[in-house]
JSON list of C-alpha atoms in Angstrom, two decimals:
[
{"chain": "A", "resi": 1, "resn": "MET", "atom": "CA", "xyz": [-15.93, -13.62, 34.29]},
{"chain": "A", "resi": 2, "resn": "PRO", "atom": "CA", "xyz": [-15.66, -9.81, 34.39]},
{"chain": "A", "resi": 3, "resn": "LEU", "atom": "CA", "xyz": [-12.48, -8.10, 33.21]},
{"chain": "A", "resi": 4, "resn": "GLU", "atom": "CA", "xyz": [-11.53, -6.91, 36.69]},
{"chain": "A", "resi": 5, "resn": "SER", "atom": "CA", "xyz": [-11.77, -10.47, 38.05]},
{"chain": "A", "resi": 6, "resn": "ILE", "atom": "CA", "xyz": [-9.57, -11.84, 35.27]},
{"chain": "A", "resi": 7, "resn": "ILE", "atom": "CA", "xyz": [-6.96, -9.13, 35.83]},
{"chain": "A", "resi": 8, "resn": "ALA", "atom": "CA", "xyz": [-7.07, -9.58, 39.62]},
{"chain": "A", "resi": 9, "resn": "LEU", "atom": "CA", "xyz": [-6.63, -13.35, 39.27]},
{"chain": "A", "resi": 10, "resn": "TYR", "atom": "CA", "xyz": [-4.03, -13.53, 36.49]},
{"chain": "A", "resi": 11, "resn": "GLY", "atom": "CA", "xyz": [-2.50, -10.04, 36.42]},
{"chain": "A", "resi": 12, "resn": "TYR", "atom": "CA", "xyz": [0.63, -10.44, 38.51]},
{"chain": "A", "resi": 13, "resn": "PRO", "atom": "CA", "xyz": [1.55, -13.93, 37.21]},
{"chain": "A", "resi": 14, "resn": "ALA", "atom": "CA", "xyz": [1.03, -12.65, 33.64]},
{"chain": "A", "resi": 15, "resn": "ILE", "atom": "CA", "xyz": [3.36, -9.72, 34.32]},
{"chain": "A", "resi": 16, "resn": "LEU", "atom": "CA", "xyz": [5.98, -12.05, 35.77]},
{"chain": "A", "resi": 17, "resn": "LEU", "atom": "CA", "xyz": [5.80, -14.41, 32.80]},
{"chain": "A", "resi": 18, "resn": "GLY", "atom": "CA", "xyz": [5.55, -11.66, 30.17]},
{"chain": "A", "resi": 19, "resn": "THR", "atom": "CA", "xyz": [8.53, -9.73, 31.47]},
{"chain": "A", "resi": 20, "resn": "PHE", "atom": "CA", "xyz": [10.55, -12.95, 31.74]},
{"chain": "A", "resi": 21, "resn": "PHE", "atom": "CA", "xyz": [10.59, -13.05, 27.94]},
{"chain": "A", "resi": 22, "resn": "GLU", "atom": "CA", "xyz": [10.29, -9.46, 26.70]},
{"chain": "A", "resi": 23, "resn": "GLY", "atom": "CA", "xyz": [7.56, -7.55, 28.43]},
{"chain": "A", "resi": 24, "resn": "GLU", "atom": "CA", "xyz": [7.15, -3.93, 27.41]},
{"chain": "A", "resi": 25, "resn": "THR", "atom": "CA", "xyz": [3.59, -4.40, 26.18]},
{"chain": "A", "resi": 26, "resn": "ILE", "atom": "CA", "xyz": [2.46, -6.44, 29.17]},
{"chain": "A", "resi": 27, "resn": "LEU", "atom": "CA", "xyz": [4.05, -3.99, 31.60]},
{"chain": "A", "resi": 28, "resn": "ILE", "atom": "CA", "xyz": [2.36, -1.01, 29.91]},
{"chain": "A", "resi": 29, "resn": "MET", "atom": "CA", "xyz": [-0.95, -2.87, 30.08]},
{"chain": "A", "resi": 30, "resn": "ALA", "atom": "CA", "xyz": [-0.31, -3.65, 33.75]},
{"chain": "A", "resi": 31, "resn": "GLY", "atom": "CA", "xyz": [0.49, 0.00, 34.48]},
{"chain": "A", "resi": 32, "resn": "PHE", "atom": "CA", "xyz": [-2.77, 0.94, 32.77]},
{"chain": "A", "resi": 33, "resn": "ALA", "atom": "CA", "xyz": [-4.60, -1.71, 34.85]},
{"chain": "A", "resi": 34, "resn": "ALA", "atom": "CA", "xyz": [-3.04, -0.18, 37.98]},
{"chain": "A", "resi": 35, "resn": "HIS", "atom": "CA", "xyz": [-4.34, 3.23, 36.94]},
{"chain": "A", "resi": 36, "resn": "GLN", "atom": "CA", "xyz": [-7.79, 1.71, 36.59]},
{"chain": "A", "resi": 37, "resn": "GLY", "atom": "CA", "xyz": [-7.52, 0.28, 40.12]},
{"chain": "A", "resi": 38, "resn": "TYR", "atom": "CA", "xyz": [-7.34, -3.42, 39.15]},
{"chain": "A", "resi": 39, "resn": "LEU", "atom": "CA", "xyz": [-3.73, -3.85, 40.24]},
{"chain": "A", "resi": 40, "resn": "LYS", "atom": "CA", "xyz": [-1.41, -2.00, 42.61]},
{"chain": "A", "resi": 41, "resn": "LEU", "atom": "CA", "xyz": [1.41, -0.13, 40.86]},
{"chain": "A", "resi": 42, "resn": "PRO", "atom": "CA", "xyz": [4.15, -1.10, 43.36]},
{"chain": "A", "resi": 43, "resn": "TRP", "atom": "CA", "xyz": [3.26, -4.80, 42.86]},
{"chain": "A", "resi": 44, "resn": "VAL", "atom": "CA", "xyz": [3.17, -4.30, 39.07]},
{"chain": "A", "resi": 45, "resn": "ILE", "atom": "CA", "xyz": [6.68, -2.87, 39.23]},
{"chain": "A", "resi": 46, "resn": "LEU", "atom": "CA", "xyz": [7.87, -5.65, 41.55]},
{"chain": "A", "resi": 47, "resn": "ALA", "atom": "CA", "xyz": [6.44, -8.40, 39.29]},
{"chain": "A", "resi": 48, "resn": "GLY", "atom": "CA", "xyz": [7.98, -6.71, 36.22]},
{"chain": "A", "resi": 49, "resn": "PHE", "atom": "CA", "xyz": [11.32, -6.40, 37.97]},
{"chain": "A", "resi": 50, "resn": "LEU", "atom": "CA", "xyz": [11.36, -10.03, 39.10]},
{"chain": "A", "resi": 51, "resn": "GLY", "atom": "CA", "xyz": [10.33, -11.30, 35.67]},
{"chain": "A", "resi": 52, "resn": "THR", "atom": "CA", "xyz": [12.95, -9.32, 33.77]},
{"chain": "A", "resi": 53, "resn": "LEU", "atom": "CA", "xyz": [15.66, -10.07, 36.33]},
{"chain": "A", "resi": 54, "resn": "CYS", "atom": "CA", "xyz": [15.03, -13.83, 36.31]},
{"chain": "A", "resi": 55, "resn": "GLY", "atom": "CA", "xyz": [14.82, -14.01, 32.53]},
{"chain": "A", "resi": 56, "resn": "ASP", "atom": "CA", "xyz": [18.03, -12.10, 31.93]},
{"chain": "A", "resi": 57, "resn": "GLN", "atom": "CA", "xyz": [19.90, -13.98, 34.64]},
{"chain": "A", "resi": 58, "resn": "LEU", "atom": "CA", "xyz": [18.88, -17.27, 33.04]},
{"chain": "A", "resi": 59, "resn": "TYR", "atom": "CA", "xyz": [19.93, -16.07, 29.57]},
{"chain": "A", "resi": 60, "resn": "PHE", "atom": "CA", "xyz": [23.24, -14.80, 30.99]},
{"chain": "A", "resi": 61, "resn": "HIS", "atom": "CA", "xyz": [24.02, -18.17, 32.57]},
{"chain": "A", "resi": 62, "resn": "ILE", "atom": "CA", "xyz": [23.09, -20.06, 29.39]},
{"chain": "A", "resi": 63, "resn": "GLY", "atom": "CA", "xyz": [25.49, -17.79, 27.47]},
{"chain": "A", "resi": 64, "resn": "ARG", "atom": "CA", "xyz": [28.13, -18.31, 30.14]},
{"chain": "A", "resi": 65, "resn": "ARG", "atom": "CA", "xyz": [27.85, -22.11, 29.99]},
{"chain": "A", "resi": 66, "resn": "ARG", "atom": "CA", "xyz": [27.28, -22.57, 26.27]},
{"chain": "A", "resi": 67, "resn": "GLY", "atom": "CA", "xyz": [29.45, -19.68, 25.05]},
{"chain": "A", "resi": 68, "resn": "THR", "atom": "CA", "xyz": [29.72, -18.43, 21.51]},
{"chain": "A", "resi": 69, "resn": "ALA", "atom": "CA", "xyz": [28.86, -21.87, 20.05]},
{"chain": "A", "resi": 70, "resn": "PHE", "atom": "CA", "xyz": [25.30, -21.27, 21.28]},
{"chain": "A", "resi": 71, "resn": "LEU", "atom": "CA", "xyz": [25.21, -17.91, 19.47]},
{"chain": "A", "resi": 72, "resn": "GLU", "atom": "CA", "xyz": [26.76, -19.29, 16.27]},
{"chain": "A", "resi": 73, "resn": "LYS", "atom": "CA", "xyz": [23.84, -21.71, 15.80]},
{"chain": "A", "resi": 74, "resn": "ARG", "atom": "CA", "xyz": [21.40, -18.82, 15.39]},
{"chain": "A", "resi": 75, "resn": "PRO", "atom": "CA", "xyz": [21.95, -16.88, 12.12]},
{"chain": "A", "resi": 76, "resn": "TYR", "atom": "CA", "xyz": [20.30, -13.65, 13.20]},
{"chain": "A", "resi": 77, "resn": "TRP", "atom": "CA", "xyz": [21.95, -13.73, 16.61]},
{"chain": "A", "resi": 78, "resn": "LYS", "atom": "CA", "xyz": [25.33, -14.32, 15.00]},
{"chain": "A", "resi": 79, "resn": "THR", "atom": "CA", "xyz": [25.20, -10.96, 13.23]},
{"chain": "A", "resi": 80, "resn": "GLN", "atom": "CA", "xyz": [23.70, -9.14, 16.17]},
{"chain": "A", "resi": 81, "resn": "SER", "atom": "CA", "xyz": [26.06, -10.73, 18.69]},
{"chain": "A", "resi": 82, "resn": "LYS", "atom": "CA", "xyz": [29.11, -9.39, 16.83]},
{"chain": "A", "resi": 83, "resn": "ARG", "atom": "CA", "xyz": [27.76, -5.85, 17.20]},
{"chain": "A", "resi": 84, "resn": "ILE", "atom": "CA", "xyz": [26.98, -6.46, 20.87]},
{"chain": "A", "resi": 85, "resn": "PHE", "atom": "CA", "xyz": [30.47, -7.86, 21.55]},
{"chain": "A", "resi": 86, "resn": "ASP", "atom": "CA", "xyz": [31.92, -4.70, 19.93]},
{"chain": "A", "resi": 87, "resn": "ILE", "atom": "CA", "xyz": [29.74, -2.41, 22.05]},
{"chain": "A", "resi": 88, "resn": "LEU", "atom": "CA", "xyz": [30.52, -4.48, 25.15]},
{"chain": "A", "resi": 89, "resn": "ALA", "atom": "CA", "xyz": [34.25, -4.05, 24.60]},
{"chain": "A", "resi": 90, "resn": "ARG", "atom": "CA", "xyz": [33.89, -0.26, 24.53]},
{"chain": "A", "resi": 91, "resn": "HIS", "atom": "CA", "xyz": [30.93, 0.48, 26.80]},
{"chain": "A", "resi": 92, "resn": "GLN", "atom": "CA", "xyz": [30.41, -2.45, 29.16]},
{"chain": "A", "resi": 93, "resn": "LEU", "atom": "CA", "xyz": [28.65, -0.54, 31.93]},
{"chain": "A", "resi": 94, "resn": "LEU", "atom": "CA", "xyz": [26.30, 1.37, 29.60]},
{"chain": "A", "resi": 95, "resn": "LEU", "atom": "CA", "xyz": [25.41, -1.75, 27.64]},
{"chain": "A", "resi": 96, "resn": "ILE", "atom": "CA", "xyz": [24.53, -3.78, 30.73]},
{"chain": "A", "resi": 97, "resn": "LEU", "atom": "CA", "xyz": [22.49, -0.92, 32.18]},
{"chain": "A", "resi": 98, "resn": "GLY", "atom": "CA", "xyz": [20.75, 0.00, 28.95]},
{"chain": "A", "resi": 99, "resn": "PHE", "atom": "CA", "xyz": [20.22, -3.03, 26.74]},
{"chain": "A", "resi": 100, "resn": "ARG", "atom": "CA", "xyz": [16.69, -3.74, 27.92]},
{"chain": "A", "resi": 101, "resn": "PHE", "atom": "CA", "xyz": [15.64, -0.24, 26.87]},
{"chain": "A", "resi": 102, "resn": "VAL", "atom": "CA", "xyz": [16.47, -0.94, 23.20]},
{"chain": "A", "resi": 103, "resn": "TYR", "atom": "CA", "xyz": [13.73, -3.02, 21.60]},
{"chain": "A", "resi": 104, "resn": "GLY", "atom": "CA", "xyz": [15.05, -6.23, 20.12]},
{"chain": "A", "resi": 105, "resn": "MET", "atom": "CA", "xyz": [18.32, -6.25, 22.09]},
{"chain": "A", "resi": 106, "resn": "ARG", "atom": "CA", "xyz": [16.88, -7.75, 25.25]},
{"chain": "A", "resi": 107, "resn": "THR", "atom": "CA", "xyz": [16.80, -11.30, 23.96]},
{"chain": "A", "resi": 108, "resn": "VAL", "atom": "CA", "xyz": [20.35, -11.62, 22.60]},
{"chain": "A", "resi": 109, "resn": "THR", "atom": "CA", "xyz": [22.37, -9.33, 24.84]},
{"chain": "A", "resi": 110, "resn": "PRO", "atom": "CA", "xyz": [22.32, -11.37, 28.10]},
{"chain": "A", "resi": 111, "resn": "PHE", "atom": "CA", "xyz": [23.57, -14.43, 26.17]},
{"chain": "A", "resi": 112, "resn": "VAL", "atom": "CA", "xyz": [26.42, -12.36, 24.71]},
{"chain": "A", "resi": 113, "resn": "ILE", "atom": "CA", "xyz": [27.28, -10.81, 28.06]},
{"chain": "A", "resi": 114, "resn": "GLY", "atom": "CA", "xyz": [27.39, -14.30, 29.59]},
{"chain": "A", "resi": 115, "resn": "ALA", "atom": "CA", "xyz": [29.59, -15.60, 26.77]},
{"chain": "A", "resi": 116, "resn": "SER", "atom": "CA", "xyz": [31.95, -12.64, 27.19]},
{"chain": "A", "resi": 117, "resn": "GLY", "atom": "CA", "xyz": [33.21, -13.78, 30.58]},
{"chain": "A", "resi": 118, "resn": "ILE", "atom": "CA", "xyz": [31.89, -10.88, 32.65]},
{"chain": "A", "resi": 119, "resn": "SER", "atom": "CA", "xyz": [31.66, -11.70, 36.35]},
{"chain": "A", "resi": 120, "resn": "PRO", "atom": "CA", "xyz": [28.26, -13.17, 37.32]},
{"chain": "A", "resi": 121, "resn": "PHE", "atom": "CA", "xyz": [28.21, -10.98, 40.44]},
{"chain": "A", "resi": 122, "resn": "ARG", "atom": "CA", "xyz": [28.86, -7.80, 38.40]},
{"chain": "A", "resi": 123, "resn": "PHE", "atom": "CA", "xyz": [26.11, -8.74, 35.97]},
{"chain": "A", "resi": 124, "resn": "LEU", "atom": "CA", "xyz": [23.69, -9.52, 38.81]},
{"chain": "A", "resi": 125, "resn": "ILE", "atom": "CA", "xyz": [24.22, -6.12, 40.45]},
{"chain": "A", "resi": 126, "resn": "LEU", "atom": "CA", "xyz": [24.01, -4.12, 37.21]},
{"chain": "A", "resi": 127, "resn": "ASN", "atom": "CA", "xyz": [21.16, -6.23, 35.85]},
{"chain": "A", "resi": 128, "resn": "SER", "atom": "CA", "xyz": [19.22, -5.74, 39.10]},
{"chain": "A", "resi": 129, "resn": "LEU", "atom": "CA", "xyz": [19.66, -1.97, 38.95]},
{"chain": "A", "resi": 130, "resn": "SER", "atom": "CA", "xyz": [18.72, -1.84, 35.29]},
{"chain": "A", "resi": 131, "resn": "GLY", "atom": "CA", "xyz": [15.73, -4.14, 35.78]},
{"chain": "A", "resi": 132, "resn": "LEU", "atom": "CA", "xyz": [14.38, -2.02, 38.62]},
{"chain": "A", "resi": 133, "resn": "ILE", "atom": "CA", "xyz": [14.72, 1.17, 36.58]},
{"chain": "A", "resi": 134, "resn": "TRP", "atom": "CA", "xyz": [13.15, -0.48, 33.52]},
{"chain": "A", "resi": 135, "resn": "ALA", "atom": "CA", "xyz": [10.19, -1.93, 35.42]},
{"chain": "A", "resi": 136, "resn": "SER", "atom": "CA", "xyz": [9.58, 1.41, 37.14]},
{"chain": "A", "resi": 137, "resn": "VAL", "atom": "CA", "xyz": [9.78, 3.47, 33.95]},
{"chain": "A", "resi": 138, "resn": "ILE", "atom": "CA", "xyz": [7.64, 1.17, 31.80]},
{"chain": "A", "resi": 139, "resn": "GLY", "atom": "CA", "xyz": [5.11, 0.50, 34.58]},
{"chain": "A", "resi": 140, "resn": "TYR", "atom": "CA", "xyz": [4.74, 4.22, 35.23]},
{"chain": "A", "resi": 141, "resn": "MET", "atom": "CA", "xyz": [4.41, 4.84, 31.49]},
{"chain": "A", "resi": 142, "resn": "GLY", "atom": "CA", "xyz": [1.36, 2.58, 31.44]},
{"chain": "A", "resi": 143, "resn": "TYR", "atom": "CA", "xyz": [-0.03, 4.28, 34.52]},
{"chain": "A", "resi": 144, "resn": "LEU", "atom": "CA", "xyz": [0.53, 7.75, 33.05]},
{"chain": "A", "resi": 145, "resn": "PHE", "atom": "CA", "xyz": [-0.96, 6.59, 29.74]},
{"chain": "A", "resi": 146, "resn": "GLY", "atom": "CA", "xyz": [-4.15, 5.77, 31.63]},
{"chain": "A", "resi": 147, "resn": "HIS", "atom": "CA", "xyz": [-4.04, 9.13, 33.38]},
{"chain": "A", "resi": 148, "resn": "ALA", "atom": "CA", "xyz": [-3.56, 11.02, 30.10]},
{"chain": "A", "resi": 149, "resn": "LEU", "atom": "CA", "xyz": [-6.43, 9.13, 28.46]},
{"chain": "A", "resi": 150, "resn": "GLU", "atom": "CA", "xyz": [-8.64, 9.87, 31.44]},
{"chain": "A", "resi": 151, "resn": "LEU", "atom": "CA", "xyz": [-7.90, 13.59, 31.10]},
{"chain": "A", "resi": 152, "resn": "PHE", "atom": "CA", "xyz": [-8.79, 13.40, 27.42]},
{"chain": "A", "resi": 153, "resn": "LEU", "atom": "CA", "xyz": [-11.73, 10.97, 27.46]},
{"chain": "A", "resi": 154, "resn": "GLY", "atom": "CA", "xyz": [-13.06, 11.27, 31.01]},
{"chain": "A", "resi": 155, "resn": "LYS", "atom": "CA", "xyz": [-14.04, 8.06, 32.79]},
{"chain": "A", "resi": 156, "resn": "LEU", "atom": "CA", "xyz": [-12.41, 5.12, 31.01]},
{"chain": "A", "resi": 157, "resn": "GLU", "atom": "CA", "xyz": [-14.67, 2.28, 32.23]},
{"chain": "A", "resi": 158, "resn": "HIS", "atom": "CA", "xyz": [-16.58, 2.24, 28.94]},
{"chain": "A", "resi": 159, "resn": "TYR", "atom": "CA", "xyz": [-13.36, 2.07, 26.90]},
{"chain": "A", "resi": 160, "resn": "GLU", "atom": "CA", "xyz": [-11.26, -0.32, 29.00]},
{"chain": "A", "resi": 161, "resn": "LEU", "atom": "CA", "xyz": [-11.63, -3.44, 26.91]},
{"chain": "A", "resi": 162, "resn": "PHE", "atom": "CA", "xyz": [-10.94, -1.50, 23.73]},
{"chain": "A", "resi": 163, "resn": "LEU", "atom": "CA", "xyz": [-7.92, 0.22, 25.30]},
{"chain": "A", "resi": 164, "resn": "PHE", "atom": "CA", "xyz": [-6.42, -3.06, 26.57]},
{"chain": "A", "resi": 165, "resn": "ALA", "atom": "CA", "xyz": [-6.95, -4.56, 23.12]},
{"chain": "A", "resi": 166, "resn": "ALA", "atom": "CA", "xyz": [-5.41, -1.50, 21.45]},
{"chain": "A", "resi": 167, "resn": "ILE", "atom": "CA", "xyz": [-2.30, -1.67, 23.65]},
{"chain": "A", "resi": 168, "resn": "ALA", "atom": "CA", "xyz": [-1.95, -5.40, 22.98]},
{"chain": "A", "resi": 169, "resn": "ALA", "atom": "CA", "xyz": [-2.48, -4.92, 19.23]},
{"chain": "A", "resi": 170, "resn": "THR", "atom": "CA", "xyz": [0.08, -2.11, 19.09]},
{"chain": "A", "resi": 171, "resn": "GLY", "atom": "CA", "xyz": [2.64, -4.26, 20.89]},
{"chain": "A", "resi": 172, "resn": "THR", "atom": "CA", "xyz": [1.89, -7.17, 18.57]},
{"chain": "A", "resi": 173, "resn": "VAL", "atom": "CA", "xyz": [2.25, -5.03, 15.44]},
{"chain": "A", "resi": 174, "resn": "ILE", "atom": "CA", "xyz": [5.57, -3.62, 16.66]},
{"chain": "A", "resi": 175, "resn": "TRP", "atom": "CA", "xyz": [6.81, -7.15, 17.44]},
{"chain": "A", "resi": 176, "resn": "CYS", "atom": "CA", "xyz": [5.69, -8.42, 13.99]},
{"chain": "A", "resi": 177, "resn": "ILE", "atom": "CA", "xyz": [7.41, -5.54, 12.19]},
{"chain": "A", "resi": 178, "resn": "HIS", "atom": "CA", "xyz": [10.58, -6.18, 14.17]},
{"chain": "A", "resi": 179, "resn": "TRP", "atom": "CA", "xyz": [10.37, -9.92, 13.43]},
{"chain": "A", "resi": 180, "resn": "LEU", "atom": "CA", "xyz": [9.86, -9.31, 9.70]},
{"chain": "A", "resi": 181, "resn": "LEU", "atom": "CA", "xyz": [12.76, -6.87, 9.55]},
{"chain": "A", "resi": 182, "resn": "ARG", "atom": "CA", "xyz": [14.95, -9.35, 11.42]},
{"chain": "A", "resi": 183, "resn": "ARG", "atom": "CA", "xyz": [14.03, -12.17, 9.00]},
{"chain": "A", "resi": 184, "resn": "LYS", "atom": "CA", "xyz": [14.72, -9.92, 6.02]},
{"chain": "A", "resi": 185, "resn": "ALA", "atom": "CA", "xyz": [18.10, -8.91, 7.45]},
{"chain": "A", "resi": 186, "resn": "SER", "atom": "CA", "xyz": [19.15, -12.50, 8.15]},
{"chain": "A", "resi": 187, "resn": "GLY", "atom": "CA", "xyz": [18.32, -13.98, 4.84]}
]
């Protein structure tokens, strides 16, 4: 099956699923795919927005129902959640709007915000705004990355598979470095 068929068939569901959990790498790849004409950028942004919104809303409600006991059971989260509670006490609005832009904070922060007792409606509104901005910025970054490469390399059809693999590998390396640093910090 050709690359364009695979992307056309699985692209939007993959964006939705990928952004539900973390998503920067998949959204950059999707923006690049939109630049190449395999996906439509507005739909890439919409899928990224829905994935990130649903994921963070779920994490918020788990934190709201399970509270700090849920956070205490996770050694790394315990340390990180203290810092997030401190930031939340001083800069609630900025934290809710900006946490998804700081790599590594996206996973823990919605649980902490939920455990803090913030209104679900307030979180939904701010999370929706933040998610839309995030999906737009990261999706456009992927699109502009494709545009910049095209200016530098010319037609990208011959390099597409390599470029998708390079983006995925870069995201994986960044995730692995972050994971190793987190493990080192927690124990």
